[in-house]
PDB file of N, CA, C and O in Angstrom:
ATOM      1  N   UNK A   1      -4.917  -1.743   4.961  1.00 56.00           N
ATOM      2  CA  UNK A   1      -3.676  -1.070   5.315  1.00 56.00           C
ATOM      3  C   UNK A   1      -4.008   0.287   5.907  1.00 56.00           C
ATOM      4  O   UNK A   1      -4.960   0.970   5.529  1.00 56.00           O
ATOM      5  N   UNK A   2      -3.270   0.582   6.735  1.00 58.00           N
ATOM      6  CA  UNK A   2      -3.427   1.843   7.446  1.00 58.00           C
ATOM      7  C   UNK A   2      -2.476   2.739   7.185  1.00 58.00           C
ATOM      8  O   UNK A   2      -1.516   2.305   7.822  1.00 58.00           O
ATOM      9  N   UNK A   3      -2.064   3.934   6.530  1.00 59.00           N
ATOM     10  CA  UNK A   3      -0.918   4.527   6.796  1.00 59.00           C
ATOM     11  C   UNK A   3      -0.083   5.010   7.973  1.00 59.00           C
ATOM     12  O   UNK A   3      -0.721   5.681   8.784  1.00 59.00           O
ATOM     13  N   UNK A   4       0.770   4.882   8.152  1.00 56.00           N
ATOM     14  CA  UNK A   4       1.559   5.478   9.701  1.00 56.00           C
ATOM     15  C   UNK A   4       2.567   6.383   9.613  1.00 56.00           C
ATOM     16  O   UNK A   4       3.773   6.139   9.580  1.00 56.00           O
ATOM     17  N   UNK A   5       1.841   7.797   9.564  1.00 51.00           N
ATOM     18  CA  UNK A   5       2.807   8.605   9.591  1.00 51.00           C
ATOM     19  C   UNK A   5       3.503   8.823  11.150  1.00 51.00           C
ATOM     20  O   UNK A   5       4.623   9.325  11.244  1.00 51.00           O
ATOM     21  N   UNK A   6       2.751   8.410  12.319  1.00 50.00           N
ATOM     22  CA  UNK A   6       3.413   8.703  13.054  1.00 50.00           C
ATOM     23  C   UNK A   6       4.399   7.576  14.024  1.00 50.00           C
ATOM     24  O   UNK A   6       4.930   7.641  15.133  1.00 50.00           O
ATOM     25  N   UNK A   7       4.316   6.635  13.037  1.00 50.00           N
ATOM     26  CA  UNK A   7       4.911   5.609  13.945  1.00 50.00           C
ATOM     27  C   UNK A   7       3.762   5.232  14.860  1.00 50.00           C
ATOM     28  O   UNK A   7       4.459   6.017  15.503  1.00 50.00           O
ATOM     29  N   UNK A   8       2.824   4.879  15.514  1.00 49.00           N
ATOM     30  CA  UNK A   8       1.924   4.712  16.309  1.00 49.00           C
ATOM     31  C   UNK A   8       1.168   3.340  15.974  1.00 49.00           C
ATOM     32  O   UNK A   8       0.285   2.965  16.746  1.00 49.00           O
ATOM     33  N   UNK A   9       1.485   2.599  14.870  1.00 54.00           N
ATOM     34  CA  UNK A   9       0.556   1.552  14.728  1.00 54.00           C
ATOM     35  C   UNK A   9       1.172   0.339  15.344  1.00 54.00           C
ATOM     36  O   UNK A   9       2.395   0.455  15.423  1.00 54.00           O
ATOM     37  N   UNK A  10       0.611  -1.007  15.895  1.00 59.00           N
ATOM     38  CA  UNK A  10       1.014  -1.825  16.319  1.00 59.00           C
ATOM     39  C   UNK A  10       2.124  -2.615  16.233  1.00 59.00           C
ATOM     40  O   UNK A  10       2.311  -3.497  15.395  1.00 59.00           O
ATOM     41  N   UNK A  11       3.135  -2.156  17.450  1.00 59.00           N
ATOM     42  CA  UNK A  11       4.567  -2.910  17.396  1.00 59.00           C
ATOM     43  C   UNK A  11       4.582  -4.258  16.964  1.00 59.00           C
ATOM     44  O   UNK A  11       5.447  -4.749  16.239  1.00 59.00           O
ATOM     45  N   UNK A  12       3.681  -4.791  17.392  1.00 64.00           N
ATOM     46  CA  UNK A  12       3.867  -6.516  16.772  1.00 64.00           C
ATOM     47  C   UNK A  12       3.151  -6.711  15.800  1.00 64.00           C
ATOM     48  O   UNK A  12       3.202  -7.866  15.375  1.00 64.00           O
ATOM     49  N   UNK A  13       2.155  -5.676  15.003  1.00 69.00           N
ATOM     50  CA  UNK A  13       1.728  -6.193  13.689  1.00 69.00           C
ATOM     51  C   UNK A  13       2.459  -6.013  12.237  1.00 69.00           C
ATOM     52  O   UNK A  13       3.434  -5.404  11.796  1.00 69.00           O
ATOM     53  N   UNK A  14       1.768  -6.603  11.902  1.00 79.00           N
ATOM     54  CA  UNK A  14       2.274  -6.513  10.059  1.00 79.00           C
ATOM     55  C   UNK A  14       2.519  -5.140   9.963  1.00 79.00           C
ATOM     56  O   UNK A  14       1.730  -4.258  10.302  1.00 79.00           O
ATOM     57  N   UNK A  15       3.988  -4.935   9.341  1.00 83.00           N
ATOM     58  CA  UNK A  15       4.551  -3.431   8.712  1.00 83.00           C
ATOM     59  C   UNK A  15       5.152  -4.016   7.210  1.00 83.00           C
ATOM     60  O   UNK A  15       5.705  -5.060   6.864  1.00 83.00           O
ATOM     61  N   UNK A  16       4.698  -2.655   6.463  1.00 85.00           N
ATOM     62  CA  UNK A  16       5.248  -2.658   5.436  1.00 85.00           C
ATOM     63  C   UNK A  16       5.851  -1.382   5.203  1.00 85.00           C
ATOM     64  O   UNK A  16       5.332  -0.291   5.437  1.00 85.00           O
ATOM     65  N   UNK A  17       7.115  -1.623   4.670  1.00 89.00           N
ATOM     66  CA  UNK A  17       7.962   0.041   4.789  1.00 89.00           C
ATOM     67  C   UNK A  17       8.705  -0.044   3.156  1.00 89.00           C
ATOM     68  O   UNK A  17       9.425  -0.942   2.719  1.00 89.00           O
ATOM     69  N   UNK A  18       8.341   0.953   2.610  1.00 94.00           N
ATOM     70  CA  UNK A  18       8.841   1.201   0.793  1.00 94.00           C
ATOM     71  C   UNK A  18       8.181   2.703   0.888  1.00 94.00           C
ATOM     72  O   UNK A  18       7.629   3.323   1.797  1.00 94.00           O
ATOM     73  N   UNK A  19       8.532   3.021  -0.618  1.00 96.00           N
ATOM     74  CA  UNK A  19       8.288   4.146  -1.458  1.00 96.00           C
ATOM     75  C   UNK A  19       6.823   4.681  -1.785  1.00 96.00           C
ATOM     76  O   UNK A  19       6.435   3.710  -2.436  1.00 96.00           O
ATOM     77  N   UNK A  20       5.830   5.492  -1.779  1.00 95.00           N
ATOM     78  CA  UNK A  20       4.680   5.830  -2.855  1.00 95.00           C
ATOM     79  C   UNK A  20       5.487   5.860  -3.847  1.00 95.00           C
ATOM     80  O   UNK A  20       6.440   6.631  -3.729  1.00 95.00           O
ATOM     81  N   UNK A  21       5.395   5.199  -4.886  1.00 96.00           N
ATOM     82  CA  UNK A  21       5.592   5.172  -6.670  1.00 96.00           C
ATOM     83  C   UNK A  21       4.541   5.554  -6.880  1.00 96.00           C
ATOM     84  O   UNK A  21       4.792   6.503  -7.621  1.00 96.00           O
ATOM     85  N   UNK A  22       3.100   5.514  -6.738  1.00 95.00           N
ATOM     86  CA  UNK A  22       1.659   5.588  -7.445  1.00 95.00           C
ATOM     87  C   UNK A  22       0.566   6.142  -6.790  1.00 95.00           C
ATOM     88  O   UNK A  22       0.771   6.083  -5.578  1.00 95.00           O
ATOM     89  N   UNK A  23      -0.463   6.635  -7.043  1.00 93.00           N
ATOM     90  CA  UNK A  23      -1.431   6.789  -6.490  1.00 93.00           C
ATOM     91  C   UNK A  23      -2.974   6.915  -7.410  1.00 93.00           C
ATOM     92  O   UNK A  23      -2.918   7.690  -8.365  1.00 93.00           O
ATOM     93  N   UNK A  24      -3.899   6.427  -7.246  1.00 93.00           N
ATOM     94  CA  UNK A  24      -5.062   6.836  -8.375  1.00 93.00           C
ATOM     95  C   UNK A  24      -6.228   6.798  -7.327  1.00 93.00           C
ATOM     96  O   UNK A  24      -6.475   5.960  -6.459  1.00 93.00           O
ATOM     97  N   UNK A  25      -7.064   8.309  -7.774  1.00 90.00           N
ATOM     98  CA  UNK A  25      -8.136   8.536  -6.675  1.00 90.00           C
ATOM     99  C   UNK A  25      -9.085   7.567  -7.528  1.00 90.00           C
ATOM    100  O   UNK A  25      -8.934   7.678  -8.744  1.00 90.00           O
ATOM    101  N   UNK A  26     -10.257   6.423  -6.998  1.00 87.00           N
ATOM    102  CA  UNK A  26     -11.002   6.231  -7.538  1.00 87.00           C
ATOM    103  C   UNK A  26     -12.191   6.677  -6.558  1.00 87.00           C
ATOM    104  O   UNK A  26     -12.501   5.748  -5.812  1.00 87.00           O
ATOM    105  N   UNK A  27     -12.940   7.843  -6.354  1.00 87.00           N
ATOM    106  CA  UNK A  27     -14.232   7.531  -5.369  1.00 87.00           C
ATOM    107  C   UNK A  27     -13.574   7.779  -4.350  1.00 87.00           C
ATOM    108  O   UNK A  27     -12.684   8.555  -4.001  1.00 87.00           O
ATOM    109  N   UNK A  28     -14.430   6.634  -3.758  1.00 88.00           N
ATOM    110  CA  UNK A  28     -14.465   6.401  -2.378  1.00 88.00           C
ATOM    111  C   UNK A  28     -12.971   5.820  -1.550  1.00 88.00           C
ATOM    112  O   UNK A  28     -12.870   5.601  -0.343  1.00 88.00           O
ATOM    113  N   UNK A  29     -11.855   5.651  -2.636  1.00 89.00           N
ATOM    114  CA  UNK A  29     -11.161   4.877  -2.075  1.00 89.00           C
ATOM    115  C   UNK A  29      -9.738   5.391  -3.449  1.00 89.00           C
ATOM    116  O   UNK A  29      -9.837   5.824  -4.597  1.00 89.00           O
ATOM    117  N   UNK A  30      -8.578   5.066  -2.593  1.00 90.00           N
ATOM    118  CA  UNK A  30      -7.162   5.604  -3.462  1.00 90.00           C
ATOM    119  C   UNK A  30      -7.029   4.576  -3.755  1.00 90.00           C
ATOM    120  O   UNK A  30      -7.531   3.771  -2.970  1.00 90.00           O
ATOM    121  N   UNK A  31      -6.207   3.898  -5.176  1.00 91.00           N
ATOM    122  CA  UNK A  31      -5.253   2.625  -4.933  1.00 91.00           C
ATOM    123  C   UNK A  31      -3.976   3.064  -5.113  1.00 91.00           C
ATOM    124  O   UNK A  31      -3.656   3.474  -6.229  1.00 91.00           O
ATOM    125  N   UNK A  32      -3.022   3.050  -4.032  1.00 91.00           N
ATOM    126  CA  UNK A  32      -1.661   3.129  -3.832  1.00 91.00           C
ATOM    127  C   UNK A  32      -1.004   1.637  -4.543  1.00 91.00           C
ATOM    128  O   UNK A  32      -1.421   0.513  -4.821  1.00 91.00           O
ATOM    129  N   UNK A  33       0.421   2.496  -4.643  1.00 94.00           N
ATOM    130  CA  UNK A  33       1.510   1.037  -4.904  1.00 94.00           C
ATOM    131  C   UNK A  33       2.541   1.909  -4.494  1.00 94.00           C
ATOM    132  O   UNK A  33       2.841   3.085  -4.698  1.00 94.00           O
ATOM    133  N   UNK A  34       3.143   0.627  -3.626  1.00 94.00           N
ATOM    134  CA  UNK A  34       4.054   0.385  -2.777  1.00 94.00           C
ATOM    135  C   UNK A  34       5.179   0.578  -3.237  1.00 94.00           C
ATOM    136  O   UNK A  34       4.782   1.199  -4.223  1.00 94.00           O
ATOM    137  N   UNK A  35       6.882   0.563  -3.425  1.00 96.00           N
ATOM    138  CA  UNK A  35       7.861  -0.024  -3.558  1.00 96.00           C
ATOM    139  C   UNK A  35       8.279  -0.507  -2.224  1.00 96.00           C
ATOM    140  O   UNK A  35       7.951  -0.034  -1.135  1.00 96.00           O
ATOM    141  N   UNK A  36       8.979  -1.422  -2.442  1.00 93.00           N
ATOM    142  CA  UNK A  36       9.509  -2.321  -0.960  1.00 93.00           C
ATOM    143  C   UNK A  36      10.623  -2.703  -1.641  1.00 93.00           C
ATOM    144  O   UNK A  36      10.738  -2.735  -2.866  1.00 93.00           O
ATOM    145  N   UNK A  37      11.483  -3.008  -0.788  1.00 92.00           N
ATOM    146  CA  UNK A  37      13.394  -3.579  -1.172  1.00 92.00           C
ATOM    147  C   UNK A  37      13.179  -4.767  -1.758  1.00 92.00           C
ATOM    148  O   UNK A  37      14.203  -5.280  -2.208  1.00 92.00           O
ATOM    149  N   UNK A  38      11.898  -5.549  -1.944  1.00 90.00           N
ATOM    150  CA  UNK A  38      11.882  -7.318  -2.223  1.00 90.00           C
ATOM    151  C   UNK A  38      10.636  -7.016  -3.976  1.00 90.00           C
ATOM    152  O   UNK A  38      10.711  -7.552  -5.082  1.00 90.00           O
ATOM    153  N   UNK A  39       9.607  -5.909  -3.411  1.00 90.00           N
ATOM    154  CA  UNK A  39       8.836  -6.107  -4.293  1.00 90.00           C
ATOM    155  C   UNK A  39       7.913  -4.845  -4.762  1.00 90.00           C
ATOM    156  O   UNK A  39       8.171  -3.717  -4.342  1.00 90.00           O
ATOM    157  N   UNK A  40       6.973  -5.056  -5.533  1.00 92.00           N
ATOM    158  CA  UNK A  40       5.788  -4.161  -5.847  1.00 92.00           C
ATOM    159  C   UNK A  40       4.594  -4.308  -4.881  1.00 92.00           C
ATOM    160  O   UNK A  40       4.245  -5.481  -4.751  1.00 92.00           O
ATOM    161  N   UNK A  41       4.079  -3.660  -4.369  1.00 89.00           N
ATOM    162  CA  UNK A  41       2.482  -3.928  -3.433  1.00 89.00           C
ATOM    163  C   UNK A  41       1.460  -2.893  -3.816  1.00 89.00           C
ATOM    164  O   UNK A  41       1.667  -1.683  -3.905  1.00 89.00           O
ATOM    165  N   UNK A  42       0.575  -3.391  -3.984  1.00 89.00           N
ATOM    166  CA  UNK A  42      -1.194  -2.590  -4.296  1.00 89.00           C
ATOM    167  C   UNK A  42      -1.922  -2.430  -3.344  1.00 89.00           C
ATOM    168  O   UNK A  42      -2.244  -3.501  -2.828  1.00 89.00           O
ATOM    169  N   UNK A  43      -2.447  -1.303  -2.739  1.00 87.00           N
ATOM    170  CA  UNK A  43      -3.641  -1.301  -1.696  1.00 87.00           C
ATOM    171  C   UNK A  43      -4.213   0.003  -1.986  1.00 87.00           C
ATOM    172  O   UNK A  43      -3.680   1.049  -2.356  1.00 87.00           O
ATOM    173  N   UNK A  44      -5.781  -0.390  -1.657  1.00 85.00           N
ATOM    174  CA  UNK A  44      -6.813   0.695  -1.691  1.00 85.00           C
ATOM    175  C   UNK A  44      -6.679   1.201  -0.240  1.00 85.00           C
ATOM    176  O   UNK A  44      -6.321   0.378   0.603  1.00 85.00           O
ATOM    177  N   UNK A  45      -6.981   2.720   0.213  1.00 84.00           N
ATOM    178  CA  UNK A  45      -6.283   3.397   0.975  1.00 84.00           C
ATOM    179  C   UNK A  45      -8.358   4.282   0.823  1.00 84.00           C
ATOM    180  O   UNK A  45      -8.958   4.521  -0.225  1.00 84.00           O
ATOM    181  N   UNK A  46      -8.847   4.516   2.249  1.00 85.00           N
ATOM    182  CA  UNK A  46     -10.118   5.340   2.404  1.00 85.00           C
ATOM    183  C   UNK A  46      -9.328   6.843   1.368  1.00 85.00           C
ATOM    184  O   UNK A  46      -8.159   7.228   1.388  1.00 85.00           O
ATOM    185  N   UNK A  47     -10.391   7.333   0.641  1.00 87.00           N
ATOM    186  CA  UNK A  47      -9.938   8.568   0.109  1.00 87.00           C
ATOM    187  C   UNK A  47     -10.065   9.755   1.072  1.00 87.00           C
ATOM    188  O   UNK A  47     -10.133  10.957   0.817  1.00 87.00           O
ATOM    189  N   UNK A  48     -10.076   9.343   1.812  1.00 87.00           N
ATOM    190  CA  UNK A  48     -10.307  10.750   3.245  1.00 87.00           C
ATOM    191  C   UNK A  48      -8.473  10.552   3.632  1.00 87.00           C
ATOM    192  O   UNK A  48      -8.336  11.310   4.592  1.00 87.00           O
ATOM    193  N   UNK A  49      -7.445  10.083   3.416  1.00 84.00           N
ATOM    194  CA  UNK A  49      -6.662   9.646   3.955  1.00 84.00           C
ATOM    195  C   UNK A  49      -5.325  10.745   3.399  1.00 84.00           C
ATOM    196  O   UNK A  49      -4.928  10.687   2.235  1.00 84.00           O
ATOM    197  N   UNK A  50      -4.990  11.297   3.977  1.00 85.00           N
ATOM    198  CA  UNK A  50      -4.097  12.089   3.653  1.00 85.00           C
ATOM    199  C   UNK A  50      -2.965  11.589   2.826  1.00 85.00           C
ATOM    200  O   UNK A  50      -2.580  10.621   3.482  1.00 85.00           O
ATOM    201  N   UNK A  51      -2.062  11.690   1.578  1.00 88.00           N
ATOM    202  CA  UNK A  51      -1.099  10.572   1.203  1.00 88.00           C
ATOM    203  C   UNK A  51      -0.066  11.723   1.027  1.00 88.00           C
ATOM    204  O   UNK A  51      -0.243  12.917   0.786  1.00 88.00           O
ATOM    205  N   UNK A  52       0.865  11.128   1.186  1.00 91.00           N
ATOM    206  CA  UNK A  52       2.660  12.017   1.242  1.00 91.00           C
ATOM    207  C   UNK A  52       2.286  11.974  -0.540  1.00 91.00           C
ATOM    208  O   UNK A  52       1.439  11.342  -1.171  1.00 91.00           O
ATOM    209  N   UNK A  53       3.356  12.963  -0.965  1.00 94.00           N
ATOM    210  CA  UNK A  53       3.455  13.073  -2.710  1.00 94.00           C
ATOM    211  C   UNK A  53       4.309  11.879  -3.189  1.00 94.00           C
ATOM    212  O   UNK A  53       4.906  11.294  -2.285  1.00 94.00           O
ATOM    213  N   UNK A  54       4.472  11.427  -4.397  1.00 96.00           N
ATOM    214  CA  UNK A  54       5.168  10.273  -4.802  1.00 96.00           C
ATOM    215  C   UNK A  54       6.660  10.531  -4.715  1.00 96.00           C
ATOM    216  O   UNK A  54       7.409  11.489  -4.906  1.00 96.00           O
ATOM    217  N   UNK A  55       6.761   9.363  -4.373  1.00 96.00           N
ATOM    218  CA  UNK A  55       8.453   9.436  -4.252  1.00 96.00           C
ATOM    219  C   UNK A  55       8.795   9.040  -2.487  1.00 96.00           C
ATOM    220  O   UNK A  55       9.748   8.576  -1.860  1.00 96.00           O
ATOM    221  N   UNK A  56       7.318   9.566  -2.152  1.00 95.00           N
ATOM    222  CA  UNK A  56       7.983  10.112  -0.252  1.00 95.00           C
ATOM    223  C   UNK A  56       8.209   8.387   0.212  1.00 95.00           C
ATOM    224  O   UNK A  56       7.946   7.553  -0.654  1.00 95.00           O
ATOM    225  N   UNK A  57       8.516   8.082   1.076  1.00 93.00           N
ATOM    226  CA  UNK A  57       8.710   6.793   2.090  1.00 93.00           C
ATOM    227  C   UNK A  57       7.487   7.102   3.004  1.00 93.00           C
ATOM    228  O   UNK A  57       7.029   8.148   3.465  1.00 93.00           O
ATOM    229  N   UNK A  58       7.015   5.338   3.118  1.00 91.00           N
ATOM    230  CA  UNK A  58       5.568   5.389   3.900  1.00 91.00           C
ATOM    231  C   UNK A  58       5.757   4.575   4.874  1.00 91.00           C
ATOM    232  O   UNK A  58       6.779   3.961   4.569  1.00 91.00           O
ATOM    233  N   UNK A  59       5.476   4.296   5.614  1.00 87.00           N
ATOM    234  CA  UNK A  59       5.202   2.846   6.835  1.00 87.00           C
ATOM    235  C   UNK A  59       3.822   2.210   7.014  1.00 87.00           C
ATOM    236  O   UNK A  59       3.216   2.981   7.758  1.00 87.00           O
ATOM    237  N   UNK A  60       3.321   1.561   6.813  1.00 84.00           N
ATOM    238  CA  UNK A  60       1.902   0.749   6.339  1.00 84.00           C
ATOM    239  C   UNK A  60       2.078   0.206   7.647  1.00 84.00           C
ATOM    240  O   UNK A  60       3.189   0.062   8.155  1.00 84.00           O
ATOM    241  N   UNK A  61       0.673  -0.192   8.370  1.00 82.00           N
ATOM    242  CA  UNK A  61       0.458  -1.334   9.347  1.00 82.00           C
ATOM    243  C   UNK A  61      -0.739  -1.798   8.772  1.00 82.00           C
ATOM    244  O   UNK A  61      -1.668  -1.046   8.473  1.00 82.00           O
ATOM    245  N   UNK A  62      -0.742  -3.405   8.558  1.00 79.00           N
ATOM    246  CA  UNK A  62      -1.261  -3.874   8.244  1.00 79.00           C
ATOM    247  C   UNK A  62      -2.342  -4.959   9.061  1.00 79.00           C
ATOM    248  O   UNK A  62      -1.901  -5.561  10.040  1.00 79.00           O
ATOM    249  N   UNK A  63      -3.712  -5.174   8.638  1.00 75.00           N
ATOM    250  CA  UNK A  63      -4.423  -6.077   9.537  1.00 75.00           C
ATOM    251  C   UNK A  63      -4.748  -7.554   8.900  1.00 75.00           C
ATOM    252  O   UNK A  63      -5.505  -7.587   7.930  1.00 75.00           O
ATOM    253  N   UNK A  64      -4.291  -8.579   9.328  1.00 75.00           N
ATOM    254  CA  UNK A  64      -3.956  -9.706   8.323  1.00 75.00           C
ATOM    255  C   UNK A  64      -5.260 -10.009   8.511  1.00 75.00           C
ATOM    256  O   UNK A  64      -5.154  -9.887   9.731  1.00 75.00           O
ATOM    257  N   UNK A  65      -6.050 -10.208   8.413  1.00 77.00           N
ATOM    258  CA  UNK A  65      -7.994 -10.417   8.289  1.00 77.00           C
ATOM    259  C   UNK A  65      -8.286  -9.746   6.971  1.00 77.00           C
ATOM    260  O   UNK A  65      -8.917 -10.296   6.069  1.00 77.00           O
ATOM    261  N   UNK A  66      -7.797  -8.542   6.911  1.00 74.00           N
ATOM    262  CA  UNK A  66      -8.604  -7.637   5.897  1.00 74.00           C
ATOM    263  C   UNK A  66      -7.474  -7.602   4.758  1.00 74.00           C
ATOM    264  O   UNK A  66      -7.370  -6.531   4.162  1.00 74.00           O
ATOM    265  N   UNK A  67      -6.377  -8.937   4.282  1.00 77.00           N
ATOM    266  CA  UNK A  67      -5.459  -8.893   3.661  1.00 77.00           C
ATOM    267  C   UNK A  67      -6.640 -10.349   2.265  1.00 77.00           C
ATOM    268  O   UNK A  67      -7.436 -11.265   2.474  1.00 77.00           O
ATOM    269  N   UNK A  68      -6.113  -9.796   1.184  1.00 79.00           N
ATOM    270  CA  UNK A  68      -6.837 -11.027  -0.116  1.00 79.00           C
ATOM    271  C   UNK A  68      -5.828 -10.179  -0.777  1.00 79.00           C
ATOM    272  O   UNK A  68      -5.520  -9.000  -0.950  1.00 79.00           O
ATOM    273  N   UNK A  69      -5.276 -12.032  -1.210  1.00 79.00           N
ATOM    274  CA  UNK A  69      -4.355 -11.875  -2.000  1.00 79.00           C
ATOM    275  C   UNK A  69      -4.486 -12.487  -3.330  1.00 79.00           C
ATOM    276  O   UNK A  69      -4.722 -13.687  -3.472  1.00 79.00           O
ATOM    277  N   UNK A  70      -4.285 -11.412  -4.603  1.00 75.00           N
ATOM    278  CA  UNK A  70      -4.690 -12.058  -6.053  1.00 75.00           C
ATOM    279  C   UNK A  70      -3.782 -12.599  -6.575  1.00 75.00           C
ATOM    280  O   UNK A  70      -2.686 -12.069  -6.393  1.00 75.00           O
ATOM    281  N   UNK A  71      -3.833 -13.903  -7.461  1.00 78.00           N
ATOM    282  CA  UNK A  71      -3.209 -13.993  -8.645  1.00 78.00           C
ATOM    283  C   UNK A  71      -2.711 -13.080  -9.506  1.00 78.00           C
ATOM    284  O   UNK A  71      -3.250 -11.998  -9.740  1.00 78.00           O
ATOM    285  N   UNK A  72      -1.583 -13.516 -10.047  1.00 71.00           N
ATOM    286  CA  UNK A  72      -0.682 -13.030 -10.957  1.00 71.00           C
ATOM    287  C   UNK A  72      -1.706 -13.402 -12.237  1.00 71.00           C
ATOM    288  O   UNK A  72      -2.455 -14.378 -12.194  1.00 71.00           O
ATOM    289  N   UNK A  73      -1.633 -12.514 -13.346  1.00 65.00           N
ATOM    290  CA  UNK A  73      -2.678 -12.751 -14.445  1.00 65.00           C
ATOM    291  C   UNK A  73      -1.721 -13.341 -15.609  1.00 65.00           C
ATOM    292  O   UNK A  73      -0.559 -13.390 -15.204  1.00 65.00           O
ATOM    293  N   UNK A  74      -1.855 -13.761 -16.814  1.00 56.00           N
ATOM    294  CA  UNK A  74      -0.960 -14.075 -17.806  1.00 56.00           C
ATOM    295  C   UNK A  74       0.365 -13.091 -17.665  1.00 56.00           C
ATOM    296  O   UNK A  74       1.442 -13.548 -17.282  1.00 56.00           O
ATOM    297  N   UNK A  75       0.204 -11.860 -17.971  1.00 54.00           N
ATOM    298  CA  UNK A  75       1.091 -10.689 -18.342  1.00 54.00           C
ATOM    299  C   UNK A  75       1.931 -10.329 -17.209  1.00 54.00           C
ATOM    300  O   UNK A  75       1.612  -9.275 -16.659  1.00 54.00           O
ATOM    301  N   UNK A  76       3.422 -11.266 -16.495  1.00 51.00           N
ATOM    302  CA  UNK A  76       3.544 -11.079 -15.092  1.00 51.00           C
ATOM    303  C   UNK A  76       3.856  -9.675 -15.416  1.00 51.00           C
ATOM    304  O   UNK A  76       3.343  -9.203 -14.401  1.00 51.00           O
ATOM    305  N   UNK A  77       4.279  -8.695 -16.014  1.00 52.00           N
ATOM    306  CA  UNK A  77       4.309  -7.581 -15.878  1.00 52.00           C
ATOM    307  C   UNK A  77       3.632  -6.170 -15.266  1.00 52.00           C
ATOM    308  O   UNK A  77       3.937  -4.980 -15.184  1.00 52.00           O
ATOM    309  N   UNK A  78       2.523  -7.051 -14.888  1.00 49.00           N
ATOM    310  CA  UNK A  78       1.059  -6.458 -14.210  1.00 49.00           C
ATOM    311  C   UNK A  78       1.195  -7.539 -12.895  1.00 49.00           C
ATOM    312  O   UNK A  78       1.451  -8.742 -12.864  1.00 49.00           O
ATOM    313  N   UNK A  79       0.892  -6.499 -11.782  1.00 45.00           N
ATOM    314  CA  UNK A  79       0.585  -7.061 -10.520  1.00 45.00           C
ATOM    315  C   UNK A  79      -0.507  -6.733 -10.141  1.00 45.00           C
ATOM    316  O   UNK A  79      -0.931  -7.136  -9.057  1.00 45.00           O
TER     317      UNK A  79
END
């Protein structure tokens, strides 16, 4: 996922548009979560990457190659 603050990422690719609810620096890499009008979403984000504070509205462009998608574990309460 790429963040798009400026609107600039590919008109015909994958967008995802919701809330920062979350953020956790690990290293080399953030893991964000999403809110979206349908659902919850998780993505690791380069930690060089500037992130709005929680709460703000984001626009994601996404590259469906570099998309793996996990199972739900026993506890659906965890995504």
């Amino acid at each position: 996922a790429t963040l798009d603050l400026g609107g600039l990422g590919d008109p015909q690719g994958l967008k995802v548009d919701g809330t920062l609810v979350e953020r956790s620096f690990r290293g080399g890499h953030t893991r964000i979560v999403i809110r979206t009008e349908q659902t919850i979403l998780e993505f690791e984000m380069d930690s060089t990457v500037a992130l709005p504070p929680i709460g703000s509205p984001v626009h994601l462009s996404l590259r469906p190659e570099a998309i793996t998608c996990l199972p739900v574990g026993e506890d659906k309460s965890v995504l």
